[in-house]
Tab-separated table of C-alpha atoms in Angstrom:
chain	number	residue	atom	x	y	z
W	1312	MET	CA	46.689	12.246	-82.962
W	1313	ARG	CA	43.306	13.679	-82.065
W	1314	ILE	CA	42.112	13.827	-78.445
W	1315	PHE	CA	38.396	14.281	-77.853
W	1316	ILE	CA	37.504	15.665	-74.411
W	1317	ASP	CA	33.940	14.726	-73.481
W	1318	CYS	CA	32.456	17.728	-71.628
W	1319	THR	CA	28.790	16.753	-71.991
W	1320	HIS	CA	27.532	17.638	-68.515
W	1321	THR	CA	29.424	20.931	-68.281
W	1322	ALA	CA	28.263	21.959	-71.769
W	1323	ASN	CA	24.647	21.141	-70.925
W	1324	TYR	CA	24.702	22.870	-67.531
W	1325	THR	CA	26.863	25.955	-67.981
W	1326	TYR	CA	25.217	27.578	-64.957
W	1327	LYS	CA	26.765	24.965	-62.649
W	1328	ASN	CA	30.149	25.468	-61.033
W	1329	THR	CA	30.743	22.373	-58.930
W	1330	GLY	CA	34.224	20.944	-58.470
W	1331	ILE	CA	33.932	18.627	-61.476
W	1332	HIS	CA	32.602	21.396	-63.723
W	1333	ARG	CA	35.482	23.651	-62.708
W	1334	VAL	CA	38.037	20.902	-63.395
W	1335	VAL	CA	36.503	20.189	-66.807
W	1336	ARG	CA	36.628	23.883	-67.784
W	1337	GLN	CA	40.176	24.467	-66.566
W	1338	LEU	CA	41.632	21.217	-67.909
W	1339	ALA	CA	39.934	21.494	-71.319
W	1340	SER	CA	41.140	25.096	-71.644
W	1341	GLU	CA	44.745	24.214	-70.781
W	1342	LEU	CA	44.791	21.137	-73.020
W	1343	ASP	CA	43.511	23.235	-75.917
W	1344	ARG	CA	46.174	25.875	-75.263
W	1345	LEU	CA	48.959	23.283	-75.043
W	1346	SER	CA	47.871	21.605	-78.275
W	1347	SER	CA	48.324	24.964	-80.025
W	1348	SER	CA	51.901	25.339	-78.771
W	1349	SER	CA	55.046	24.271	-80.588
W	1350	SER	CA	55.660	21.481	-78.051
W	1351	TYR	CA	52.577	19.504	-79.098
W	1352	THR	CA	52.314	20.002	-82.851
W	1353	ASN	CA	51.182	16.410	-83.417
W	1354	ILE	CA	48.148	16.706	-81.107
W	1355	GLU	CA	44.742	18.212	-81.755
W	1356	VAL	CA	42.453	18.596	-78.735
W	1357	VAL	CA	38.722	18.867	-79.423
W	1358	ALA	CA	36.098	19.531	-76.734
W	1359	VAL	CA	32.945	17.540	-77.541
W	1360	MET	CA	29.627	16.494	-76.066
W	1361	PHE	CA	27.341	13.502	-76.639
W	1362	ASP	CA	24.060	14.519	-78.297
W	1363	GLY	CA	22.211	11.220	-77.889
W	1364	ASN	CA	23.594	9.693	-81.086
W	1365	PHE	CA	27.148	10.821	-81.646
W	1366	MET	CA	29.496	13.592	-80.557
W	1367	ARG	CA	29.494	17.207	-81.615
W	1368	ARG	CA	31.945	19.995	-81.026
W	1369	VAL	CA	31.639	22.253	-77.976
W	1370	THR	CA	32.645	25.855	-78.601
W	1371	ASN	CA	31.943	27.412	-75.208
W	1372	LEU	CA	32.315	25.995	-71.704
W	1373	SER	CA	32.316	29.333	-69.887
W	1374	GLU	CA	30.168	29.451	-66.795
W	1375	LYS	CA	27.030	31.552	-66.968
W	1376	ASN	CA	26.725	34.077	-64.188
W	1377	ASN	CA	23.569	32.548	-62.770
W	1378	GLY	CA	24.886	32.079	-59.239
W	1379	GLU	CA	22.656	32.756	-56.270
W	1380	ILE	CA	24.618	35.849	-55.274
W	1381	ALA	CA	25.611	37.073	-58.694
W	1382	THR	CA	22.702	39.285	-59.631
W	1383	SER	CA	21.153	42.342	-58.059
W	1384	ASN	CA	18.028	42.211	-60.274
W	1385	GLN	CA	15.452	40.021	-58.530
W	1386	TYR	CA	13.367	39.575	-61.685
W	1387	VAL	CA	16.357	38.377	-63.708
W	1388	TYR	CA	17.384	36.103	-60.848
W	1389	THR	CA	13.889	34.559	-60.641
W	1390	LEU	CA	13.722	34.063	-64.408
W	1391	ASN	CA	17.143	32.404	-64.396
W	1392	LYS	CA	16.042	30.039	-61.640
W	1393	ILE	CA	12.926	29.070	-63.647
W	1394	ILE	CA	14.988	28.461	-66.803
W	1395	VAL	CA	17.522	26.375	-64.875
W	1396	LYS	CA	14.765	24.324	-63.256
W	1397	PHE	CA	13.167	23.696	-66.640
W	1398	GLN	CA	16.530	22.595	-68.111
W	1399	ILE	CA	17.033	20.133	-65.267
W	1400	LEU	CA	13.512	18.687	-65.555
W	1401	TRP	CA	13.729	18.415	-69.349
W	1402	SER	CA	17.083	16.642	-69.179
W	1403	LYS	CA	15.798	14.192	-66.548
W	1404	PHE	CA	12.639	13.516	-68.544
W	1405	LYS	CA	14.544	12.978	-71.780
W	1406	ASN	CA	17.061	10.581	-70.206
W	1407	LYS	CA	14.346	8.687	-68.325
W	1408	PHE	CA	12.199	8.348	-71.459
W	1409	PHE	CA	15.029	6.976	-73.579
W	1410	ASN	CA	16.131	4.635	-70.781
W	1411	LEU	CA	12.574	3.288	-70.547
W	1412	PHE	CA	12.302	2.928	-74.326
W	1413	PRO	CA	15.918	2.391	-75.411
W	1414	PHE	CA	14.957	0.785	-78.714
W	1415	ILE	CA	13.696	4.150	-80.022
W	1416	LEU	CA	16.965	5.959	-79.447
W	1417	SER	CA	18.970	2.903	-80.485
W	1418	LEU	CA	17.162	2.867	-83.822
W	1419	ILE	CA	17.781	6.584	-84.321
W	1420	GLN	CA	21.417	6.087	-83.380
W	1421	TRP	CA	21.827	3.108	-85.737
W	1422	LEU	CA	20.414	5.124	-88.632
W	1423	TYR	CA	22.603	8.085	-87.747
W	1424	LEU	CA	25.825	6.083	-87.444
W	1425	ASN	CA	25.194	4.383	-90.759
W	1426	PHE	CA	24.602	7.798	-92.287
W	1427	ILE	CA	27.893	9.325	-91.031
W	1428	ARG	CA	30.053	6.342	-91.940
W	1429	SER	CA	32.222	6.948	-94.971
W	1430	LYS	CA	32.203	4.513	-97.859
W	1431	ASN	CA	35.079	2.456	-96.438
W	1432	GLY	CA	33.196	1.920	-93.166
W	1433	SER	CA	35.143	4.356	-90.974
W	1434	LEU	CA	33.579	6.960	-88.704
W	1435	GLU	CA	33.710	10.650	-89.473
W	1436	PHE	CA	33.625	13.733	-87.284
W	1437	GLU	CA	32.894	17.024	-89.052
W	1438	GLY	CA	34.031	15.474	-92.335
W	1439	ILE	CA	37.289	14.156	-90.818
W	1440	LYS	CA	37.919	10.439	-90.432
W	1441	ILE	CA	38.265	9.184	-86.882
W	1442	LEU	CA	41.455	7.149	-86.950
W	1443	PRO	CA	42.705	4.192	-84.920
W	1444	GLY	CA	44.779	5.570	-82.058
W	1445	ASP	CA	42.632	8.666	-81.596
W	1446	ILE	CA	41.648	9.159	-77.954
W	1447	TYR	CA	38.252	9.778	-76.392
W	1448	ILE	CA	38.364	10.986	-72.763
W	1449	ILE	CA	35.277	10.918	-70.541
W	1450	ALA	CA	36.142	13.983	-68.456
W	1451	ASP	CA	32.690	14.835	-67.141
W	1452	ALA	CA	29.965	13.532	-64.817
W	1453	ASN	CA	28.279	11.436	-67.521
W	1454	TRP	CA	26.754	8.829	-65.231
W	1455	ASP	CA	23.130	9.582	-66.152
W	1456	LEU	CA	23.323	9.573	-69.945
W	1457	PRO	CA	20.991	7.300	-71.979
W	1458	LYS	CA	22.044	3.787	-72.893
W	1459	THR	CA	23.002	4.867	-76.401
W	1460	TYR	CA	26.091	6.469	-74.834
W	1461	TYR	CA	27.441	2.960	-74.248
W	1462	ASN	CA	26.681	2.030	-77.866
W	1463	PHE	CA	28.495	5.164	-79.026
W	1464	LEU	CA	31.612	4.429	-76.947
W	1465	ASN	CA	31.587	0.777	-77.969
W	1466	ASN	CA	31.412	1.853	-81.610
W	1467	LEU	CA	34.459	4.069	-81.101
W	1468	LYS	CA	36.295	1.206	-79.437
W	1469	ASN	CA	35.482	-1.105	-82.344
W	1470	HIS	CA	37.206	1.471	-84.573
W	1471	GLU	CA	40.299	1.219	-82.318
W	1472	VAL	CA	39.790	4.555	-80.579
W	1473	VAL	CA	41.369	4.598	-77.111
W	1474	ILE	CA	38.699	5.114	-74.417
W	1475	ALA	CA	39.867	6.893	-71.260
W	1476	ILE	CA	38.054	8.237	-68.207
W	1477	ILE	CA	38.883	10.659	-65.418
W	1478	CYS	CA	37.886	9.043	-62.129
W	1479	TYR	CA	37.253	11.767	-59.548
W	1480	ASP	CA	36.200	9.477	-56.713
W	1481	LEU	CA	34.112	6.391	-56.025
W	1482	ILE	CA	32.162	7.845	-53.081
W	1483	PRO	CA	28.747	6.506	-54.273
W	1484	ILE	CA	30.278	3.009	-54.401
W	1485	LYS	CA	32.469	3.245	-51.320
W	1486	PHE	CA	30.032	5.247	-49.170
W	1487	PRO	CA	26.524	4.913	-50.663
W	1488	GLU	CA	25.055	6.256	-47.405
W	1489	PHE	CA	26.318	9.714	-48.402
W	1490	CYS	CA	24.266	9.725	-51.618
W	1491	GLY	CA	20.686	9.367	-52.703
W	1492	GLN	CA	19.730	5.761	-53.358
W	1493	LYS	CA	18.950	6.347	-57.039
W	1494	PHE	CA	22.161	8.260	-57.660
W	1495	ALA	CA	24.319	5.645	-55.917
W	1496	ALA	CA	22.649	2.915	-58.003
W	1497	ALA	CA	23.086	4.834	-61.286
W	1498	PHE	CA	26.732	5.662	-60.514
W	1499	THR	CA	27.555	2.059	-59.597
W	1500	LYS	CA	25.782	0.744	-62.684
W	1501	PHE	CA	27.741	3.148	-64.894
W	1502	TYR	CA	31.101	1.861	-63.668
W	1503	ARG	CA	29.946	-1.754	-63.653
W	1504	ASP	CA	28.649	-1.567	-67.245
W	1505	TYR	CA	31.117	0.838	-68.836
W	1506	SER	CA	34.416	-0.147	-67.203
W	1507	ASN	CA	34.965	-2.967	-69.704
W	1508	LEU	CA	35.350	-0.245	-72.372
W	1509	PHE	CA	38.101	1.685	-70.587
W	1510	ASP	CA	41.678	1.488	-71.843
W	1511	LYS	CA	42.997	4.148	-69.476
W	1512	VAL	CA	41.756	5.365	-66.100
W	1513	LEU	CA	43.230	8.604	-64.820
W	1514	CYS	CA	42.461	9.286	-61.159
W	1515	ILE	CA	42.909	12.664	-59.485
W	1516	SER	CA	44.907	11.239	-56.567
W	1517	ASP	CA	46.869	8.150	-55.617
W	1518	ASN	CA	44.180	7.378	-53.070
W	1519	SER	CA	41.457	7.425	-55.748
W	1520	ALA	CA	43.567	5.120	-57.915
W	1521	LYS	CA	43.852	2.749	-54.959
W	1522	ASP	CA	40.066	2.846	-54.539
W	1523	TYR	CA	39.596	1.980	-58.215
W	1524	ARG	CA	41.881	-1.049	-57.947
W	1525	ASN	CA	40.083	-2.144	-54.768
W	1526	ALA	CA	36.718	-1.908	-56.558
W	1527	GLN	CA	38.166	-4.111	-59.306
W	1528	SER	CA	39.348	-6.698	-56.790
W	1529	MET	CA	35.864	-6.719	-55.219
W	1530	GLY	CA	34.270	-7.397	-58.613
W	1531	ILE	CA	32.385	-4.092	-58.705
W	1532	ILE	CA	34.407	-2.771	-61.640
W	1533	ALA	CA	35.391	-4.884	-64.646
W	1534	ILE	CA	38.935	-6.176	-65.084
W	1535	SER	CA	38.348	-7.772	-68.496
W	1536	ASN	CA	40.712	-5.403	-70.334
W	1537	LYS	CA	44.178	-6.781	-69.543
W	1538	ASN	CA	45.834	-3.776	-71.175
W	1539	LEU	CA	44.053	-1.300	-68.887
W	1540	THR	CA	46.333	1.245	-67.202
W	1541	ILE	CA	45.398	3.106	-64.011
W	1542	ASN	CA	47.359	6.246	-63.187
W	1543	SER	CA	46.937	9.401	-61.139
W	1544	PHE	CA	47.574	13.066	-61.816
W	1545	ARG	CA	47.388	16.189	-59.662
W	1546	LEU	CA	44.874	18.984	-60.173
W	1547	GLY	CA	45.924	22.600	-60.567
W	1548	CYS	CA	44.920	25.487	-58.339
W	1549	ASP	CA	45.497	28.772	-60.188
W	1550	TYR	CA	42.661	30.880	-61.560
W	1551	LEU	CA	43.845	32.070	-64.974
W	1552	ASN	CA	45.236	35.296	-63.449
W	1553	LEU	CA	41.882	36.488	-62.140
W	1554	ASP	CA	43.524	38.073	-59.105
W	1555	CYS	CA	44.609	41.203	-60.950
W	1556	LEU	CA	41.017	41.794	-62.082
W	1557	VAL	CA	38.989	41.075	-58.966
W	1558	SER	CA	38.507	43.165	-55.841
W	1559	ILE	CA	35.752	43.704	-53.302
W	1560	ASP	CA	34.917	46.983	-55.028
W	1561	ASN	CA	34.115	45.247	-58.357
W	1562	ASN	CA	30.472	44.813	-57.261
W	1563	ILE	CA	30.507	41.053	-57.808
W	1564	PHE	CA	28.892	40.845	-54.350
W	1565	ASP	CA	26.035	42.950	-53.051
W	1566	LYS	CA	26.544	45.452	-50.228
W	1567	THR	CA	25.668	43.052	-47.410
W	1568	GLN	CA	27.999	40.377	-48.727
W	1569	ARG	CA	30.833	42.873	-49.243
W	1570	GLU	CA	30.479	43.779	-45.571
W	1571	LEU	CA	30.873	40.086	-44.673
W	1572	LEU	CA	34.105	39.894	-46.666
W	1573	ASN	CA	35.516	42.801	-44.666
W	1574	LYS	CA	35.091	40.857	-41.406
W	1575	PRO	CA	37.091	37.792	-40.310
W	1576	TYR	CA	35.446	34.613	-41.550
W	1577	ILE	CA	36.008	30.870	-41.725
W	1578	LEU	CA	35.393	29.659	-45.275
W	1579	VAL	CA	33.793	26.358	-46.287
W	1580	VAL	CA	33.758	25.614	-50.025
W	1581	GLY	CA	31.678	22.939	-51.713
W	1582	SER	CA	28.131	21.732	-52.223
W	1583	LEU	CA	26.207	21.162	-49.008
W	1584	ALA	CA	26.213	17.399	-49.524
W	1585	PRO	CA	26.262	14.756	-46.747
W	1586	HIS	CA	29.861	13.656	-47.287
W	1587	LYS	CA	31.037	17.246	-46.706
W	1588	ASN	CA	30.343	16.663	-43.002
W	1589	ILE	CA	28.581	19.963	-42.306
W	1590	LYS	CA	27.308	18.588	-38.997
W	1591	THR	CA	30.826	18.512	-37.538
W	1592	ILE	CA	31.521	22.051	-38.768
W	1593	MET	CA	28.354	23.363	-37.150
W	1594	ALA	CA	29.067	21.567	-33.867
W	1595	ALA	CA	32.624	22.945	-33.749
W	1596	PHE	CA	31.434	26.462	-34.544
W	1597	ASP	CA	28.817	26.250	-31.792
W	1598	LEU	CA	31.603	25.371	-29.352
W	1599	LEU	CA	33.593	28.325	-30.657
W	1600	VAL	CA	30.676	30.735	-30.207
W	1601	ASN	CA	29.981	29.475	-26.685
W	1602	SER	CA	33.593	29.647	-25.560
W	1603	ASN	CA	34.512	33.248	-26.357
W	1604	ASN	CA	33.398	36.522	-27.870
W	1605	GLU	CA	35.517	36.185	-30.973
W	1606	GLU	CA	33.555	37.931	-33.728
W	1607	ILE	CA	34.383	35.564	-36.541
W	1608	ASN	CA	31.820	34.463	-39.120
W	1609	LEU	CA	31.266	31.156	-40.886
W	1610	LEU	CA	30.615	31.391	-44.643
W	1611	PHE	CA	29.463	28.501	-46.846
W	1612	ALA	CA	30.196	28.906	-50.567
W	1613	GLY	CA	28.483	26.172	-52.556
W	1614	ASN	CA	25.213	24.804	-53.871
W	1615	ARG	CA	22.487	24.003	-51.402
W	1616	GLY	CA	19.596	21.646	-52.135
W	1617	TRP	CA	21.634	18.434	-52.170
W	1618	HIS	CA	20.393	17.315	-48.780
W	1619	LEU	CA	17.425	18.905	-47.001
W	1620	GLU	CA	18.613	17.886	-43.522
W	1621	THR	CA	21.978	19.561	-44.104
W	1622	ASP	CA	20.342	22.781	-45.298
W	1623	MET	CA	18.030	22.782	-42.284
W	1624	LEU	CA	20.908	22.088	-39.907
W	1625	ILE	CA	22.521	25.359	-40.945
W	1626	GLU	CA	19.375	27.447	-41.341
W	1627	SER	CA	17.943	26.412	-37.951
W	1628	ASN	CA	21.072	27.435	-36.043
W	1629	ARG	CA	20.572	30.452	-33.759
W	1630	MET	CA	23.553	32.147	-35.429
W	1631	TYR	CA	22.234	31.752	-38.979
W	1632	GLY	CA	21.962	35.148	-40.627
W	1633	LYS	CA	24.094	36.664	-37.866
W	1634	ARG	CA	27.458	34.916	-37.920
W	1635	ILE	CA	26.617	31.961	-40.172
W	1636	HIS	CA	25.829	32.629	-43.835
W	1637	ILE	CA	25.181	30.511	-46.949
W	1638	LEU	CA	26.362	32.357	-50.054
W	1639	GLY	CA	25.173	29.625	-52.402
W	1640	ALA	CA	26.709	28.960	-55.812
W	1641	VAL	CA	29.635	31.230	-56.634
W	1642	THR	CA	31.605	31.956	-59.793
W	1643	ASP	CA	35.367	31.527	-60.052
W	1644	ASP	CA	36.089	35.223	-59.621
W	1645	GLN	CA	33.848	35.378	-56.545
W	1646	LEU	CA	35.515	32.287	-55.120
W	1647	SER	CA	38.960	33.754	-55.723
W	1648	LEU	CA	37.994	36.794	-53.678
W	1649	LEU	CA	36.540	34.635	-50.912
W	1650	TYR	CA	39.804	32.728	-50.605
W	1651	ARG	CA	41.893	35.867	-50.604
W	1652	ASN	CA	39.941	37.479	-47.759
W	1653	CYS	CA	39.223	34.490	-45.517
W	1654	TYR	CA	40.805	33.859	-42.116
W	1655	CYS	CA	41.142	30.146	-42.828
W	1656	LEU	CA	39.528	27.309	-44.782
W	1657	VAL	CA	37.831	24.310	-43.211
W	1658	GLN	CA	37.491	21.088	-45.236
W	1659	ALA	CA	35.726	18.641	-42.939
W	1660	SER	CA	34.696	15.984	-45.476
W	1661	PHE	CA	34.426	12.376	-44.418
W	1662	TYR	CA	35.998	11.572	-47.771
W	1663	GLU	CA	37.346	13.381	-50.834
W	1664	GLY	CA	38.816	12.139	-54.104
W	1665	PHE	CA	41.133	15.149	-54.121
W	1666	GLY	CA	40.016	18.240	-52.204
W	1667	LEU	CA	40.328	21.168	-54.612
W	1668	PRO	CA	39.541	23.867	-51.991
W	1669	VAL	CA	42.586	22.756	-49.972
W	1670	VAL	CA	45.124	23.538	-52.686
W	1671	GLU	CA	43.226	26.643	-53.786
W	1672	ALA	CA	43.322	28.095	-50.264
W	1673	LEU	CA	46.990	27.183	-49.837
W	1674	GLN	CA	47.948	29.074	-52.986
W	1675	TYR	CA	46.605	32.190	-51.216
W	1676	TYR	CA	48.729	31.294	-48.157
W	1677	LYS	CA	45.660	30.656	-46.039
W	1678	PRO	CA	45.717	28.182	-43.133
W	1679	VAL	CA	43.694	25.049	-43.856
W	1680	ILE	CA	42.071	22.821	-41.257
W	1681	ALA	CA	41.183	19.548	-42.966
W	1682	SER	CA	39.902	16.153	-41.951
W	1683	ASN	CA	42.076	13.103	-42.446
W	1684	GLY	CA	39.467	11.576	-44.765
W	1685	GLY	CA	40.311	10.130	-48.163
W	1686	SER	CA	42.892	12.024	-50.214
W	1687	LEU	CA	43.056	15.165	-48.064
W	1688	PRO	CA	46.341	14.303	-46.237
W	1689	GLU	CA	47.888	13.326	-49.582
W	1690	VAL	CA	46.873	16.636	-51.146
W	1691	GLY	CA	47.531	18.933	-48.180
W	1692	GLY	CA	50.794	17.397	-46.992
W	1693	ASP	CA	52.283	19.019	-43.894
W	1694	PHE	CA	50.728	22.398	-44.711
W	1695	CYS	CA	47.349	21.649	-43.093
W	1696	LEU	CA	46.077	21.010	-39.599
W	1697	TYR	CA	44.235	17.677	-39.542
W	1698	PHE	CA	41.424	16.293	-37.395
W	1699	ASP	CA	39.217	13.232	-37.142
W	1700	PRO	CA	36.005	14.023	-39.103
W	1701	ASN	CA	33.971	12.242	-36.431
W	1702	GLN	CA	35.303	14.478	-33.657
W	1703	PRO	CA	33.917	18.056	-33.681
W	1704	SER	CA	35.993	18.825	-30.592
W	1705	GLU	CA	39.202	18.270	-32.593
W	1706	LEU	CA	38.089	20.795	-35.211
W	1707	TYR	CA	37.118	23.208	-32.429
W	1708	GLN	CA	40.542	22.852	-30.789
W	1709	ALA	CA	42.300	23.489	-34.112
W	1710	LEU	CA	40.234	26.654	-34.674
W	1711	LYS	CA	40.915	27.826	-31.101
W	1712	LYS	CA	44.622	27.246	-31.584
W	1713	LEU	CA	44.640	29.594	-34.567
W	1714	LEU	CA	42.368	32.230	-33.031
W	1715	ASN	CA	44.131	32.337	-29.668
W	1716	SER	CA	47.623	32.943	-31.015
W	1717	ASP	CA	48.548	35.443	-33.699
W	1718	ILE	CA	52.114	34.146	-33.423
W	1719	TYR	CA	51.077	30.584	-34.236
W	1720	TYR	CA	48.787	31.773	-37.038
W	1721	ASN	CA	51.557	33.838	-38.638
W	1722	GLN	CA	54.047	30.983	-38.286
W	1723	LEU	CA	51.692	28.725	-40.219
W	1724	VAL	CA	51.147	31.373	-42.904
W	1725	ASN	CA	54.918	31.907	-43.254
W	1726	HIS	CA	55.482	28.149	-43.498
W	1727	ILE	CA	53.007	28.006	-46.401
W	1728	LYS	CA	54.562	31.060	-48.082
W	1729	ASN	CA	58.095	29.713	-47.812
W	1730	GLN	CA	57.557	26.021	-48.511
W	1731	TYR	CA	54.329	25.411	-50.419
W	1732	LYS	CA	54.686	25.073	-54.192
W	1733	PRO	CA	51.353	25.561	-56.004
W	1734	TYR	CA	50.657	23.249	-58.915
W	1735	SER	CA	49.322	25.143	-61.917
W	1736	TRP	CA	46.642	23.981	-64.349
W	1737	GLN	CA	49.309	24.064	-67.053
W	1738	GLN	CA	51.405	21.586	-65.068
W	1739	CYS	CA	48.265	19.508	-64.517
W	1740	ALA	CA	47.520	19.445	-68.263
W	1741	GLU	CA	51.129	18.550	-69.110
W	1742	GLU	CA	51.124	15.662	-66.639
W	1743	PHE	CA	47.744	14.545	-67.968
W	1744	LEU	CA	48.964	14.574	-71.586
W	1745	SER	CA	52.096	12.624	-70.674
W	1746	TYR	CA	49.997	9.489	-70.141
W	1747	PHE	CA	48.882	9.648	-73.767
W	1748	CYS	CA	51.992	10.958	-75.506
W	1749	ASN	CA	54.661	8.598	-74.172
């Protein structure tokens, strides 16, 4: 049995390191490793991407070190930013052009598919026949691909290939107010149009699986495939043993940022998007600053530029540049170090499909203060302190409780050390494969 893992977005944008990109890299790597072991001799895992007509093999998903804080050479940094901007604009132009004139790409695709078909009418991939029962998994954020992507998947389905998708969350459907209007429309259209092709939906939490079923019952997502199965699996949290290689002295941060890591700081991980509820974090931190002289910083590790108002909310604060800092995009080794040195993690999201930073912080035995939105209570269990995302005062009180009592803080840390059982990416990949192998 051959399993194709569609990593199109991650392969096209190797400079990105959002939650989905990190999951795609880790999961694809573990699945490939497992398929090479003696336990899975009947499985071949192939990472692929859609090229506009068909799929082609992906040989490298490693993140490029183009993060905002990753380079000390300003000229290289500026050049990287220009290249990245050009890649984004070119990709948007290409997709928009082919969506406006789909017949052009459809004709090219029709000619291509007829060319790669073998004499008996079957499809071939790198000279190998694609067989009934092979599996194609949409693992990436492929919501903005041209319409020929549907034709490609439908062609696979007509050749009895199992079509599966990883559903991370349905935030643009459930909470469109947290997204740009165009993105919410494109995301909703993708699930409305493509869901009739899915044979398996694998959600990253029970709560996300519940959301998918609710969207079906509301008629937003197709229920035409009576054999469709919807399951959930848990994401891993380990970092491929990066800990033994990374320290503050490795110069992965500049001097100013290394100084920040040597001071107590509250860590917030994730893109500065509306659903991350940055407003509540800022309000709670303002209360903290006004209530005492505790010299603790607030560090944001994640991409800015998602929402101008959110960026301005942080940058206009009187403590910005003093006790509040935006590190921007970070690599996995930088993020590992940030977790290891933080005082605590705050995850204030109104809603999350999983909440990867929660389990990543817990594996470092760090206290986590999380909202009760979406899947966060499911993921964090009784190892987190929870608050209402609409109540900044509750987040403030939770932070004060930690800061005012070393005894309470250490009790929470010891509880995590003694009771929390991290879930590895290997375990994640094994659970994921079980839905295809049984």
